[in-house]
PDB file of C-alpha atoms in Angstrom:
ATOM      1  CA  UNK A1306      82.105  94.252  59.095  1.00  0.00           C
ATOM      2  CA  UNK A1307      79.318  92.525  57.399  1.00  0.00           C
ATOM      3  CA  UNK A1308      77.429  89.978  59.214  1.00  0.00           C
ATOM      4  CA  UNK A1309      75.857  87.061  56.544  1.00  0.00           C
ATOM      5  CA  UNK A1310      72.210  86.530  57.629  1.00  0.00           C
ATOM      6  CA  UNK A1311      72.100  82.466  56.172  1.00  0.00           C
ATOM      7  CA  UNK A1312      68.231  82.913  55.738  1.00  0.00           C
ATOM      8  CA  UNK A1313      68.294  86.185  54.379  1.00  0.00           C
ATOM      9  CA  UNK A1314      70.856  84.643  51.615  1.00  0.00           C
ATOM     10  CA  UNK A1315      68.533  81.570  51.104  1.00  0.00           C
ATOM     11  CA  UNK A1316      65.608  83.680  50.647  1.00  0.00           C
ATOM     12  CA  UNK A1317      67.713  85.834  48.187  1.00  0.00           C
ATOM     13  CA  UNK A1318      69.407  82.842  46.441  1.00  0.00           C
ATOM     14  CA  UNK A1319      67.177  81.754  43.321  1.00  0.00           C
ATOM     15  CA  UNK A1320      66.829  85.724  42.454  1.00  0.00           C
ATOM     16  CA  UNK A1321      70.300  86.249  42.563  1.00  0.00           C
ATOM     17  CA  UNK A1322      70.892  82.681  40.773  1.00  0.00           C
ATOM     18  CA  UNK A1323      68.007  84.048  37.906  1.00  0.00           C
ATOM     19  CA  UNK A1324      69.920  87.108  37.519  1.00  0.00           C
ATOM     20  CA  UNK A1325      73.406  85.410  36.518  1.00  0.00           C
ATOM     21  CA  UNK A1326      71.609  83.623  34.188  1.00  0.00           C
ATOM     22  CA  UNK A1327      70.248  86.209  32.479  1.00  0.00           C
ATOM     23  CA  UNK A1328      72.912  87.903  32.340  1.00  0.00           C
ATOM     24  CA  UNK A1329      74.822  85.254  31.028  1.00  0.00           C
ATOM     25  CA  UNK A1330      72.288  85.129  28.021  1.00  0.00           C
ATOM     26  CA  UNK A1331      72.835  88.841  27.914  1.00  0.00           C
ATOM     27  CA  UNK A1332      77.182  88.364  27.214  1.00  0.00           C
ATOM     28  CA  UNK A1333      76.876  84.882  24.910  1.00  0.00           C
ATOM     29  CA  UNK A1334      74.200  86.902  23.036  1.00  0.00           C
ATOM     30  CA  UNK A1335      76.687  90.423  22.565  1.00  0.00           C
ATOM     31  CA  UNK A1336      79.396  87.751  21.915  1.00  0.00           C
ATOM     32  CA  UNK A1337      77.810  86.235  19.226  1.00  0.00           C
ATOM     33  CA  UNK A1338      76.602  89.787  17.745  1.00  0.00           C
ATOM     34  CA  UNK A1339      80.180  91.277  17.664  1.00  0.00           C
ATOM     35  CA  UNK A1340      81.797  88.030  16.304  1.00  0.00           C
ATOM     36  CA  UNK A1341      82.688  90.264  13.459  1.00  0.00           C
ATOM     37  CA  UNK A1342      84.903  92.440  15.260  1.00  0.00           C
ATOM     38  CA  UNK A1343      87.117  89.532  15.573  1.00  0.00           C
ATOM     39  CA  UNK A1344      89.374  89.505  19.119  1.00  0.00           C
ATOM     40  CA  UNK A1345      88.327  93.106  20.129  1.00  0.00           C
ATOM     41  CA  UNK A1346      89.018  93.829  24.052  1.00  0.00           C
ATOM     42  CA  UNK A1347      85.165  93.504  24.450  1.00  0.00           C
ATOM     43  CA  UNK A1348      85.070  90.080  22.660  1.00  0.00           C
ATOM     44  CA  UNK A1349      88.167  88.946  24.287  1.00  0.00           C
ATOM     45  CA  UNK A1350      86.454  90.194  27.487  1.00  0.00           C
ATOM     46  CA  UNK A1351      82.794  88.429  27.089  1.00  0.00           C
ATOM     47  CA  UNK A1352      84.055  85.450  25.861  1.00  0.00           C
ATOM     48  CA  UNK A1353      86.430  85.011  29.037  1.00  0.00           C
ATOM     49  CA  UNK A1354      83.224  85.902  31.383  1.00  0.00           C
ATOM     50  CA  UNK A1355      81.452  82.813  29.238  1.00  0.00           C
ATOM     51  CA  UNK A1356      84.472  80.322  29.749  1.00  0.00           C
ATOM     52  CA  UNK A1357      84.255  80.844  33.755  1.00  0.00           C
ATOM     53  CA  UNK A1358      80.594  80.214  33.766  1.00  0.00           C
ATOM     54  CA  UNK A1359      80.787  77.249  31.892  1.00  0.00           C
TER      55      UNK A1359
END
């Protein structure tokens, strides 16, 4: 059992927020670069990741 240390999280929170955010970038970015490869798994994939985060 994990025990959630509420500081330890707070302390850890913008890192952790900067992170999805860049990795965000990182799928819109490979979304936009395989656009060509019309509704390929990996496309289908990276452009449901983008439509949760929105």
């Amino acid at each position: 059992m994990t025990i959630l240390d509420p500081q330890l999280m707070a302390e850890r929170a913008p890192a952790l927020i900067e992170e999805n955010l860049r990795l965000r970038d990182l799928v819109r970015r490979m979304a936009e670069q395989l656009a060509h490869l019309g509704n390929s798994e990996l496309l289908v994939e990276a452009r449901k990741v983008l439509a949760e985060q929105a």
